[in-house]
Short mmCIF file of C-alpha atoms and ligand atoms in Angstrom, two decimals:
data_model
loop_
_atom_site.label_atom_id
_atom_site.label_comp_id
_atom_site.label_asym_id
_atom_site.label_seq_id
_atom_site.Cartn_x
_atom_site.Cartn_y
_atom_site.Cartn_z
CA MET A 25 134.17 128.06 92.01
CA ARG A 26 136.39 127.93 88.96
CA ARG A 27 138.77 125.03 88.54
CA TYR A 28 142.05 124.71 86.78
CA THR A 29 141.53 122.60 83.69
CA ASN A 30 144.63 122.45 81.52
CA THR A 31 147.86 121.14 82.87
CA TYR A 32 150.86 123.27 82.33
CA PHE A 33 152.64 120.74 80.15
CA THR A 34 149.82 120.06 77.72
CA GLN A 35 149.45 123.80 77.38
CA ILE A 36 153.08 124.28 76.53
CA ILE A 37 153.07 121.41 74.05
CA MET A 38 149.92 122.68 72.37
CA LYS A 39 151.39 126.12 72.23
CA ARG A 40 154.63 124.84 70.71
CA GLN A 41 152.80 122.91 68.00
CA LYS A 42 150.29 125.57 67.14
CA ASN A 43 152.76 128.38 66.92
CA LYS A 44 155.81 126.61 65.58
CA TRP A 45 155.77 128.42 62.25
CA LEU A 46 154.20 131.55 63.52
CA LEU A 47 157.05 131.96 65.95
CA LEU A 48 159.91 131.85 63.48
CA PRO A 49 159.75 135.48 62.32
CA VAL A 50 159.34 136.55 65.92
CA LEU A 51 162.46 134.66 66.95
CA PHE A 52 164.44 136.39 64.22
CA GLY A 53 162.96 139.66 65.33
CA MET A 54 164.21 138.97 68.82
CA VAL A 55 167.81 138.79 67.68
CA ALA A 56 167.49 142.01 65.76
CA CYS A 57 165.67 143.94 68.41
CA GLU A 58 167.03 143.37 71.85
CA ASN A 59 164.39 144.28 74.44
CA HIS A 60 166.55 144.81 77.51
CA GLY A 61 165.60 141.61 79.27
CA ALA A 62 161.91 141.57 78.38
CA PRO A 63 161.34 138.72 75.92
CA THR A 64 159.79 139.46 72.54
CA VAL A 65 157.94 136.13 72.71
CA LEU A 66 154.97 136.46 75.03
CA SER A 67 155.01 132.87 76.27
CA GLU A 68 158.60 133.33 77.39
CA ALA A 69 157.76 136.24 79.64
CA ALA A 70 158.43 135.47 83.31
CA ILE A 71 154.93 136.14 84.64
CA ILE A 72 154.25 135.33 88.31
CA PRO A 73 151.70 133.98 89.11
CA ARG A 74 151.79 131.90 85.92
CA PRO A 75 148.69 132.72 83.83
CA THR A 76 146.02 130.22 82.87
CA ALA A 77 146.67 130.40 79.12
CA VAL A 78 149.13 132.26 76.90
CA ALA A 79 149.24 132.32 73.10
CA ASP A 80 151.93 134.00 71.01
CA ALA A 81 151.48 136.26 68.01
CA ALA A 82 153.91 138.05 65.73
CA GLY A 83 155.38 141.45 66.55
CA VAL A 84 155.68 143.79 69.50
CA PHE A 85 153.84 146.79 70.88
CA ALA A 86 155.98 149.81 71.67
CA LEU A 87 154.88 152.05 74.51
CA THR A 88 155.83 155.67 73.92
CA ALA A 89 155.16 159.08 75.41
CA LYS A 90 152.36 159.45 72.83
CA THR A 91 150.51 156.28 73.78
CA VAL A 92 146.98 157.13 74.87
CA VAL A 93 145.18 155.18 77.59
CA TYR A 94 141.58 154.77 76.44
CA VAL A 95 139.11 153.85 79.16
CA GLN A 96 135.57 152.68 78.63
CA GLU A 97 133.27 155.64 79.03
CA SER A 98 131.08 155.86 82.11
CA SER A 99 133.01 153.09 83.82
CA GLU A 100 134.60 154.24 87.06
CA GLU A 101 136.58 151.03 87.32
CA ALA A 102 138.10 151.41 83.85
CA ALA A 103 139.06 155.03 84.60
CA LYS A 104 140.50 154.10 87.98
CA THR A 105 142.61 151.18 86.75
CA GLY A 106 143.68 153.12 83.66
CA GLN A 107 144.91 155.95 85.87
CA TYR A 108 146.63 153.44 88.17
CA LEU A 109 148.55 152.10 85.16
CA ALA A 110 149.50 155.59 83.96
CA ASP A 111 150.79 156.43 87.46
CA LEU A 112 152.64 153.12 87.72
CA LEU A 113 154.45 153.69 84.43
CA ALA A 114 155.31 157.35 85.02
CA PRO A 115 158.47 157.21 87.18
CA ALA A 116 160.50 154.77 85.05
CA THR A 117 159.27 155.86 81.60
CA GLY A 118 159.03 159.57 82.31
CA PHE A 119 155.76 159.47 80.31
CA ARG A 120 152.65 161.20 81.54
CA LEU A 121 150.22 159.09 79.55
CA SER A 122 146.91 160.81 78.95
CA LEU A 123 143.57 159.17 79.62
CA GLN A 124 140.63 159.41 77.22
CA ALA A 125 137.15 157.98 77.54
CA ALA A 126 135.97 155.95 74.54
CA SER A 127 132.85 153.94 73.79
CA ASP A 128 134.73 151.13 72.10
CA ALA A 129 138.20 149.69 71.57
CA PRO A 130 140.35 152.25 69.69
CA PRO A 131 142.42 151.23 66.65
CA ALA A 132 145.65 152.03 68.49
CA GLY A 133 146.83 152.60 72.07
CA LEU A 134 145.92 151.02 75.38
CA TRP A 135 142.32 149.99 75.97
CA PHE A 136 140.61 149.31 79.30
CA GLY A 137 137.29 147.68 78.53
CA LEU A 138 134.69 146.20 80.83
CA THR A 139 132.26 143.48 79.91
CA ASP A 140 129.92 141.76 82.31
CA ASN A 141 129.29 138.51 80.56
CA ASP A 142 132.62 136.76 80.09
CA GLU A 143 131.84 133.69 82.19
CA GLU A 144 135.23 132.13 81.80
CA LEU A 145 136.90 135.07 83.56
CA GLY A 146 134.74 135.14 86.68
CA ALA A 147 135.14 137.98 89.16
CA GLU A 148 138.91 138.38 89.02
CA GLY A 149 140.02 137.15 85.61
CA TYR A 150 141.03 139.16 82.54
CA ARG A 151 142.01 138.95 78.90
CA LEU A 152 145.09 140.80 77.75
CA THR A 153 145.57 141.07 73.99
CA VAL A 154 148.70 142.62 72.57
CA THR A 155 149.09 143.48 68.90
CA PRO A 156 151.70 145.81 67.40
CA ARG A 157 149.12 148.61 67.47
CA ARG A 158 147.04 147.99 70.57
CA VAL A 159 147.10 146.51 74.03
CA SER A 160 143.65 145.70 75.27
CA LEU A 161 142.71 144.77 78.79
CA ILE A 162 139.26 143.28 79.20
CA ALA A 163 137.56 142.04 82.36
CA ASN A 164 134.18 141.73 84.03
CA THR A 165 135.32 143.82 86.99
CA GLY A 166 137.82 146.38 88.25
CA GLU A 167 139.65 143.54 90.01
CA GLY A 168 140.15 141.81 86.70
CA LEU A 169 141.47 144.99 85.03
CA PHE A 170 143.78 145.56 87.98
CA HIS A 171 145.24 142.07 87.68
CA ALA A 172 145.68 142.63 83.93
CA VAL A 173 147.70 145.75 84.75
CA GLN A 174 150.01 143.73 87.00
CA THR A 175 150.57 141.26 84.18
CA LEU A 176 151.25 144.07 81.72
CA ARG A 177 153.79 145.50 84.16
CA GLN A 178 155.65 142.18 84.16
CA LEU A 179 155.66 142.12 80.35
CA LEU A 180 157.74 145.30 80.33
CA PRO A 181 161.50 145.21 81.00
CA PRO A 182 162.57 145.13 84.70
CA GLU A 183 163.62 148.79 84.42
CA ILE A 184 159.91 149.61 84.69
CA GLU A 185 160.34 149.19 88.48
CA ALA A 186 162.79 152.11 88.66
CA ALA A 187 161.94 155.33 90.48
CA PHE A 188 163.63 157.52 87.81
CA PRO A 189 163.42 157.67 84.01
CA GLN A 190 165.28 154.85 82.23
CA GLN A 191 166.47 154.97 78.64
CA VAL A 192 165.13 151.64 77.40
CA PRO A 193 162.64 150.72 74.69
CA TRP A 194 159.33 149.81 76.33
CA LEU A 195 158.35 146.84 74.19
CA ILE A 196 155.65 144.27 74.88
CA ALA A 197 155.50 140.96 73.02
CA ALA A 198 152.34 140.33 70.99
CA GLY A 199 149.86 137.60 71.85
CA THR A 200 146.96 136.85 74.17
CA ILE A 201 146.67 135.99 77.81
CA MET A 202 143.53 134.62 79.40
CA ASP A 203 143.84 134.33 83.14
CA TYR A 204 141.83 133.75 86.31
CA PRO A 205 142.65 132.52 89.81
CA GLU A 206 142.21 129.10 91.38
CA TYR A 207 141.34 130.52 94.82
CA GLY A 208 139.40 133.66 95.70
CA TYR A 209 141.33 134.12 98.97
CA ARG A 210 145.04 134.81 98.44
CA SER A 211 146.53 136.40 101.49
CA ALA A 212 149.63 137.51 103.32
CA MET A 213 149.77 138.48 106.98
CA LEU A 214 151.85 141.13 108.70
CA ASP A 215 152.37 141.03 112.47
CA VAL A 216 152.43 144.70 113.54
CA ALA A 217 152.14 143.74 117.23
CA ARG A 218 155.54 142.18 118.04
CA HIS A 219 157.22 145.04 116.19
CA PHE A 220 155.21 148.02 115.06
CA PHE A 221 155.32 149.15 111.44
CA THR A 222 154.31 152.57 110.14
CA VAL A 223 151.38 153.24 107.82
CA ASP A 224 153.90 153.72 104.99
CA ASP A 225 155.54 150.37 105.72
CA VAL A 226 152.15 148.68 105.55
CA LYS A 227 151.34 150.44 102.26
CA HIS A 228 154.64 149.25 100.87
CA TYR A 229 153.71 145.68 101.86
CA ILE A 230 150.30 146.14 100.21
CA ASP A 231 152.01 147.15 96.96
CA LEU A 232 154.05 143.97 97.11
CA LEU A 233 150.90 141.86 97.52
CA ALA A 234 149.18 143.73 94.70
CA ALA A 235 152.09 143.12 92.30
CA TYR A 236 151.56 139.37 92.70
CA LYS A 237 147.74 139.46 92.57
CA MET A 238 147.15 138.65 96.23
CA ASN A 239 143.79 140.02 97.35
CA MET A 240 143.74 139.82 101.17
CA LEU A 241 145.92 141.51 103.79
CA HIS A 242 145.68 140.03 107.28
CA LEU A 243 146.89 142.48 109.94
CA HIS A 244 147.79 140.95 113.31
CA LEU A 245 146.84 144.01 115.36
CA SER A 246 147.23 142.82 118.95
CA ASP A 247 149.37 140.43 120.93
CA ASP A 248 151.12 140.12 124.29
CA GLN A 249 153.68 142.77 123.32
CA GLY A 250 151.41 145.44 121.88
CA TRP A 251 147.91 146.69 121.06
CA ARG A 252 148.09 148.56 117.75
CA ILE A 253 144.59 149.82 116.91
CA GLU A 254 142.83 152.70 118.61
CA ILE A 255 139.59 151.64 120.34
CA LYS A 256 137.84 154.83 121.39
CA SER A 257 135.77 153.23 124.16
CA TRP A 258 138.87 151.60 125.72
CA PRO A 259 141.58 154.25 125.23
CA GLU A 260 144.19 152.69 127.54
CA LEU A 261 144.58 149.78 125.11
CA THR A 262 146.78 152.01 123.00
CA ASN A 263 147.82 154.59 125.65
CA ILE A 264 149.35 151.83 127.73
CA GLY A 265 149.21 148.67 125.62
CA GLY A 266 150.68 150.35 122.54
CA GLN A 267 153.77 151.75 124.25
CA LYS A 268 156.29 148.98 123.78
CA GLN A 269 157.39 146.24 121.41
CA VAL A 270 159.65 143.19 121.43
CA GLY A 271 163.06 144.11 122.77
CA GLY A 272 161.70 147.00 124.87
CA GLY A 273 161.76 149.74 122.23
CA SER A 274 158.85 152.11 121.85
CA GLY A 275 155.94 150.62 119.94
CA GLY A 276 153.09 152.58 118.41
CA PHE A 277 149.56 152.18 117.16
CA TYR A 278 147.24 153.25 114.36
CA THR A 279 144.53 155.77 115.06
CA GLN A 280 141.22 154.73 113.52
CA GLU A 281 141.83 157.32 110.80
CA GLN A 282 145.24 155.83 109.99
CA TYR A 283 143.75 152.33 109.92
CA GLN A 284 141.06 153.56 107.52
CA ASP A 285 143.78 155.09 105.38
CA ILE A 286 145.45 151.65 105.17
CA VAL A 287 142.10 150.00 104.41
CA SER A 288 141.32 152.38 101.56
CA TYR A 289 144.85 152.18 100.13
CA ALA A 290 144.39 148.41 100.07
CA LEU A 291 140.91 148.67 98.59
CA ASP A 292 142.24 150.89 95.79
CA ARG A 293 144.43 147.89 94.95
CA TYR A 294 141.50 145.46 95.28
CA ILE A 295 142.91 144.07 98.52
CA THR A 296 140.64 143.40 101.50
CA VAL A 297 142.03 144.01 104.97
CA VAL A 298 141.30 141.27 107.52
CA PRO A 299 141.99 142.73 110.97
CA GLU A 300 142.94 140.38 113.80
CA ILE A 301 142.43 140.88 117.51
CA ASP A 302 144.02 137.80 119.05
CA MET A 303 142.12 136.36 122.04
CA PRO A 304 141.62 134.93 124.64
CA GLY A 305 145.39 134.25 124.75
CA HIS A 306 148.04 136.59 123.32
CA THR A 307 146.37 139.39 125.29
CA ASN A 308 149.00 140.64 127.73
CA ALA A 309 148.96 144.16 126.26
CA ALA A 310 145.20 144.42 126.96
CA LEU A 311 145.66 142.84 130.42
CA ALA A 312 148.32 145.46 131.19
CA SER A 313 146.00 148.27 130.09
CA TYR A 314 142.89 147.30 132.11
CA PRO A 315 143.10 145.53 135.50
CA GLU A 316 139.45 144.44 135.31
CA LEU A 317 140.18 142.12 132.38
CA ASN A 318 142.38 139.96 134.63
CA SER A 319 140.98 137.12 136.75
CA ASP A 320 142.76 138.49 139.83
CA GLY A 321 141.85 142.09 139.05
CA ASN A 322 145.49 143.15 138.83
CA ALA A 323 146.98 144.75 135.73
CA ARG A 324 149.90 142.86 134.20
CA GLU A 325 153.28 144.37 133.38
CA LEU A 326 153.98 145.23 129.75
CA TYR A 327 155.83 142.37 128.08
CA THR A 328 158.68 142.67 125.59
CA GLY A 329 159.93 139.07 125.30
CA ILE A 330 158.89 136.47 122.72
CA GLU A 331 157.36 133.67 124.79
CA VAL A 332 153.76 132.63 123.99
CA GLY A 333 150.87 131.01 125.84
CA PHE A 334 151.03 132.76 129.22
CA SER A 335 148.18 135.29 128.99
CA SER A 336 144.41 134.93 128.96
CA LEU A 337 141.40 137.18 129.15
CA CYS A 338 139.21 136.26 132.12
CA THR A 339 136.50 134.20 130.43
CA ASP A 340 134.08 134.16 133.36
CA LYS A 341 133.69 137.88 133.87
CA GLU A 342 130.95 139.76 132.01
CA VAL A 343 133.21 142.77 131.57
CA THR A 344 135.35 140.62 129.25
CA PHE A 345 132.43 140.26 126.84
CA LYS A 346 131.57 143.94 127.11
CA PHE A 347 135.19 144.57 126.14
CA VAL A 348 135.08 142.15 123.21
CA ASP A 349 131.77 143.60 122.03
CA ASP A 350 133.12 147.15 122.08
CA VAL A 351 136.32 146.18 120.28
CA ILE A 352 134.54 144.19 117.56
CA ARG A 353 131.88 146.88 117.15
CA GLU A 354 134.44 149.64 116.63
CA LEU A 355 136.62 147.48 114.40
CA ALA A 356 133.68 146.29 112.28
CA ALA A 357 132.60 149.90 111.76
CA ILE A 358 135.91 150.80 110.11
CA THR A 359 136.39 147.51 108.24
CA PRO A 360 134.42 147.24 104.98
CA GLY A 361 135.63 143.68 104.29
CA PRO A 362 133.50 140.73 105.41
CA TYR A 363 135.99 139.11 107.82
CA ILE A 364 137.16 139.72 111.39
CA HIS A 365 139.97 137.46 112.65
CA ILE A 366 139.69 136.68 116.36
CA GLY A 367 142.96 134.76 116.76
CA GLY A 368 142.20 131.96 119.21
CA ASP A 369 145.66 130.35 118.95
CA GLU A 370 147.90 129.04 121.69
CA SER A 371 145.50 129.82 124.54
CA HIS A 372 147.52 127.58 126.85
CA SER A 373 146.43 129.54 129.94
CA THR A 374 142.71 129.15 129.28
CA LYS A 375 140.88 125.98 130.40
CA LYS A 376 139.54 124.00 127.45
CA ASP A 377 135.84 124.41 128.42
CA ASP A 378 136.33 128.11 129.09
CA TYR A 379 138.02 128.45 125.71
CA ILE A 380 135.13 126.79 123.88
CA GLY A 381 132.53 128.93 125.66
CA PHE A 382 134.55 132.04 124.92
CA ILE A 383 134.93 131.35 121.19
CA ASN A 384 131.20 130.55 120.93
CA ARG A 385 130.31 133.92 122.42
CA VAL A 386 132.87 135.82 120.37
CA GLN A 387 131.46 134.20 117.24
CA ASP A 388 128.00 135.51 118.15
CA ILE A 389 129.42 138.99 118.66
CA VAL A 390 131.21 138.96 115.30
CA LEU A 391 128.00 137.79 113.63
CA ALA A 392 125.99 140.49 115.40
CA TYR A 393 128.14 143.07 113.61
CA ASP A 394 127.51 141.37 110.28
CA LYS A 395 131.01 139.95 109.93
CA ILE A 396 132.37 136.47 109.34
CA MET A 397 134.69 135.08 111.99
CA ILE A 398 138.09 133.67 111.11
CA GLY A 399 140.32 132.09 113.74
CA TRP A 400 143.48 129.98 113.94
CA ASP A 401 142.83 126.24 113.70
CA GLU A 402 142.27 125.78 117.46
CA ILE A 403 138.82 127.38 117.10
CA VAL A 404 137.43 124.19 115.55
CA SER A 405 136.81 122.89 119.10
CA ALA A 406 134.02 125.48 119.39
CA GLU A 407 130.54 125.24 117.83
CA LEU A 408 131.23 127.02 114.60
CA ASN A 409 128.47 128.35 112.39
CA GLU A 410 128.52 127.56 108.68
CA LEU A 411 130.21 130.85 107.78
CA SER A 412 133.16 130.79 110.16
CA VAL A 413 136.56 129.97 108.72
CA ALA A 414 139.50 128.18 110.36
CA GLN A 415 143.09 128.99 109.49
CA TYR A 416 145.19 125.83 109.46
CA TRP A 417 148.68 126.60 110.74
CA SER A 418 149.86 123.56 112.67
CA SER A 419 147.39 120.95 113.87
CA ALA A 420 146.41 118.30 111.31
CA ALA A 421 143.82 117.03 113.80
CA ASN A 422 142.20 120.48 113.85
CA ALA A 423 142.18 120.61 110.05
CA ARG A 424 140.45 117.21 110.00
CA THR A 425 137.88 118.41 112.52
CA ALA A 426 137.22 121.44 110.32
CA VAL A 427 136.64 119.18 107.32
CA ASN A 428 134.28 116.97 109.33
CA LYS A 429 132.32 119.98 110.52
CA GLY A 430 132.16 121.53 107.05
CA THR A 431 134.27 124.51 108.12
CA LEU A 432 136.24 126.11 105.29
CA LEU A 433 140.00 126.39 105.69
CA VAL A 434 142.57 129.03 104.92
CA ILE A 435 145.78 127.06 104.48
CA SER A 436 148.96 128.36 106.16
CA PRO A 437 151.11 125.42 107.25
CA ALA A 438 153.87 126.84 109.47
CA SER A 439 156.42 124.44 108.00
CA ARG A 440 155.71 125.70 104.46
CA ALA A 441 154.08 129.11 104.52
CA TYR A 442 155.56 131.00 107.50
CA MET A 443 157.67 133.76 106.05
CA ASP A 444 159.26 134.35 109.46
CA MET A 445 161.01 130.99 109.27
CA LYS A 446 164.68 131.20 108.34
CA TYR A 447 165.62 130.17 104.79
CA ASP A 448 168.51 128.08 106.10
CA SER A 449 170.94 127.92 109.00
CA THR A 450 172.77 131.03 107.80
CA THR A 451 169.71 133.36 107.82
CA ALA A 452 170.28 136.02 110.49
CA LEU A 453 166.62 137.02 110.81
CA GLY A 454 163.69 134.80 111.65
CA LEU A 455 162.82 131.79 113.79
CA LYS A 456 163.20 128.10 113.08
CA TRP A 457 160.70 126.27 115.29
CA ALA A 458 158.78 125.04 112.19
CA GLY A 459 161.99 124.24 110.29
CA TYR A 460 163.93 126.09 107.62
CA ILE A 461 161.88 127.19 104.61
CA SER A 462 163.98 127.46 101.49
CA VAL A 463 162.38 129.10 98.47
CA LYS A 464 161.80 125.65 96.96
CA HIS A 465 160.30 124.21 100.16
CA GLY A 466 158.00 127.22 100.42
CA TYR A 467 156.81 126.77 96.81
CA ASP A 468 156.77 123.05 96.21
CA TRP A 469 153.50 122.02 97.88
CA ASP A 470 149.79 122.52 97.39
CA PRO A 471 146.83 123.11 99.72
CA THR A 472 145.07 120.08 98.22
CA THR A 473 147.90 117.64 98.86
CA ILE A 474 149.00 118.50 102.42
CA MET A 475 146.72 115.79 103.83
CA SER A 476 144.37 113.32 102.21
CA GLU A 477 141.30 114.55 104.12
CA VAL A 478 141.63 118.13 102.87
CA THR A 479 140.31 118.44 99.34
CA ARG A 480 139.75 121.42 97.03
CA ASP A 481 136.21 121.90 98.33
CA ASN A 482 137.44 122.41 101.91
CA VAL A 483 139.85 125.19 100.96
CA LEU A 484 138.92 128.87 100.84
CA GLY A 485 142.47 129.87 100.00
CA ILE A 486 146.02 130.29 101.15
CA GLU A 487 147.87 132.69 103.42
CA ALA A 488 151.55 133.33 104.06
CA PRO A 489 152.01 134.92 107.51
CA LEU A 490 154.96 137.10 108.49
CA TRP A 491 155.39 137.17 112.28
CA SER A 492 157.64 139.91 113.52
CA GLU A 493 159.43 138.78 116.68
CA THR A 494 162.75 139.28 114.82
CA ILE A 495 161.52 141.61 112.06
CA GLU A 496 162.08 145.28 112.84
CA THR A 497 162.31 147.24 109.60
CA ARG A 498 160.85 147.48 106.12
CA SER A 499 164.07 146.05 104.78
CA ASN A 500 163.70 143.05 107.15
CA ILE A 501 160.15 142.52 105.85
CA GLU A 502 161.40 142.52 102.25
CA PHE A 503 164.23 140.13 103.02
CA MET A 504 161.86 137.51 104.46
CA ALA A 505 159.05 138.04 101.92
CA LEU A 506 161.28 138.21 98.85
CA PRO A 507 161.57 135.90 97.13
CA ARG A 508 159.08 133.62 98.93
CA LEU A 509 155.88 135.69 98.68
CA PRO A 510 155.58 135.43 94.87
CA GLY A 511 155.55 131.63 95.32
CA TYR A 512 152.63 131.75 97.76
CA ALA A 513 150.83 134.07 95.37
CA GLU A 514 151.33 131.52 92.58
CA ILE A 515 150.09 128.62 94.73
CA GLY A 516 146.89 130.60 95.33
CA TRP A 517 146.40 131.87 91.78
CA THR A 518 147.71 129.17 89.49
CA GLY A 519 146.55 126.05 91.31
CA PRO A 520 148.32 122.69 91.52
CA ALA A 521 149.56 122.32 87.93
CA ARG A 522 152.96 123.98 88.34
CA SER A 523 156.53 122.84 88.67
CA TRP A 524 159.41 124.16 90.75
CA ASP A 525 161.94 123.62 87.95
CA GLU A 526 160.02 125.86 85.62
CA TYR A 527 159.01 128.37 88.32
CA ARG A 528 162.55 128.93 89.60
CA ARG A 529 163.59 130.22 86.18
CA ARG A 530 160.73 132.69 86.11
CA LEU A 531 161.51 133.78 89.65
CA ALA A 532 165.14 134.38 88.70
CA VAL A 533 164.01 137.08 86.27
CA HIS A 534 162.16 138.83 89.10
CA GLY A 535 165.45 139.28 90.98
CA LYS A 536 166.25 142.08 88.55
CA ARG A 537 162.84 143.64 89.25
CA PHE A 538 163.44 143.55 93.02
CA ALA A 539 166.90 145.06 92.55
CA VAL A 540 165.75 147.83 90.20
CA GLY A 541 162.83 148.58 92.52
CA GLY A 542 165.23 148.97 95.44
CA SER A 543 163.83 146.02 97.40
CA ASN A 544 165.97 143.97 99.71
CA PHE A 545 165.76 140.26 98.90
CA PHE A 546 167.46 136.98 99.69
CA ARG A 547 169.60 135.71 96.82
CA ALA A 548 168.50 132.17 97.51
CA PRO A 549 170.94 129.52 96.28
CA ASP A 550 168.07 127.44 94.85
CA VAL A 551 167.18 130.14 92.28
CA PRO A 552 169.36 130.70 89.15
CA TRP A 553 169.52 134.52 89.48
CA GLU A 554 170.56 136.32 86.33
C1 TNX B 5 153.20 130.79 116.41
S1 TNX B 5 151.11 130.85 114.36
C2 TNX B 5 152.24 131.76 116.67
C3 TNX B 5 152.66 133.16 116.77
C4 TNX B 5 154.15 133.33 116.66
C5 TNX B 5 154.67 132.44 115.57
C6 TNX B 5 156.12 132.60 115.30
C7 TNX B 5 150.28 131.18 115.52
C8 TNX B 5 148.88 131.06 115.27
N1 TNX B 5 150.89 131.52 116.66
O1 TNX B 5 152.19 133.70 117.98
O2 TNX B 5 154.42 134.65 116.36
O3 TNX B 5 154.41 131.10 115.93
O4 TNX B 5 156.53 131.87 114.19
#
């Protein structure tokens, strides 16, 4: 795994010294040619997550209706990411940029080139080189090109986020960016069980993740209040268990076709869906759908409150494992990604020994369908195989056990990374059981410093979950995720060498992007919005 080498400050100082004279003409140029909020000095661009290395050069590239997008011939990934960029730029610029295959970098225009031997970049990194005549995006993979596109997007003025043509010059500052992530697992979760969200809402959330180079989407597909994914061999799960949501309103579910539509939309953005079926607790919706899953053989009532810890699958009936096998089998068949999340949290109504036996068997089932099991940190009490991953959310003791057992961790401390926590006492939405999470508090920590026992080698990556007990609409999702999600993306991508004081100024610039893009967001008092 790639490590962060330069610290931010040495980079900046080196950059300042190296480019002191080079920069002068550019600075004068900046006064003369106002670029509507997008800086004409590359290293001053507010890129989130902050790139590994940025170097300035003189001049700007101007994107026009005549700019051609050249894509490396016979590379599907270059064509796909080139088209994605052209589509992304179309609404705000009004340009319909044409794509052309080429065998090598053209003298002028945009260039999407693939190499396979740039070791520094790894699987997700890229090089972006801007000169007054050409912008070239180079990577080993489609992922890398896709991330380069997201950086390029942030180099353009905020008006690029608009849905209708804007009359602004589309200038990009010259220079070079070399960039790759610290962690290969950079995730956000959406709870579609407490409140149901439509396929379009989920796609909108995926676009938000993609813009900040996150690469995993964890979908919390079942809980006490609702079962949200069609399982053909157990149809009542959605017929009955999908009917309601928190508050008593009608819920909903995804057919397998709709789920696959979400998965492929995510995959087109190089995002892997990690589906979660929470068990043995958090299962009231399943227990209401099938009486035989209950220890007493009686179906439960549907539940629309927000308590936790009262439900459990019956761990000593064979039918329970037939059920789990069917669910995992069907889910694995429509999930191309390597992970299945089995929940395992807050099983307060399951005896400890029963819980351990249950997780052990579920792990075998997940493995039998060629998937890797992820579970909330409680699962470390089971006998985990070397592939299984624990998601640290609250128990430091569980995180320590994971480290001792050699189990990799996804880091999601509730007190730092839960996007459903209120920002402060005035936030109308959200919960506060893990404390208030201001934008600064959400940003100013690192997976490698939360406890001394957890070191870089124990960490697979980071996730920011958004539970939806109080979240009902797309606008609610945006309000809780913006502006905290970009910070979690930066923690995962940029690594520990970052500072809040510098970040908050970059984040401030993104407020304009959110506003132009029509996203709801919290104008946090700790960010100097423009
Ligand atoms: C704890 S985090 C839960 C969820 C709730 C969340 C609300 C976790 C593994 N369990 O069931 O939705 O708190 O913040």
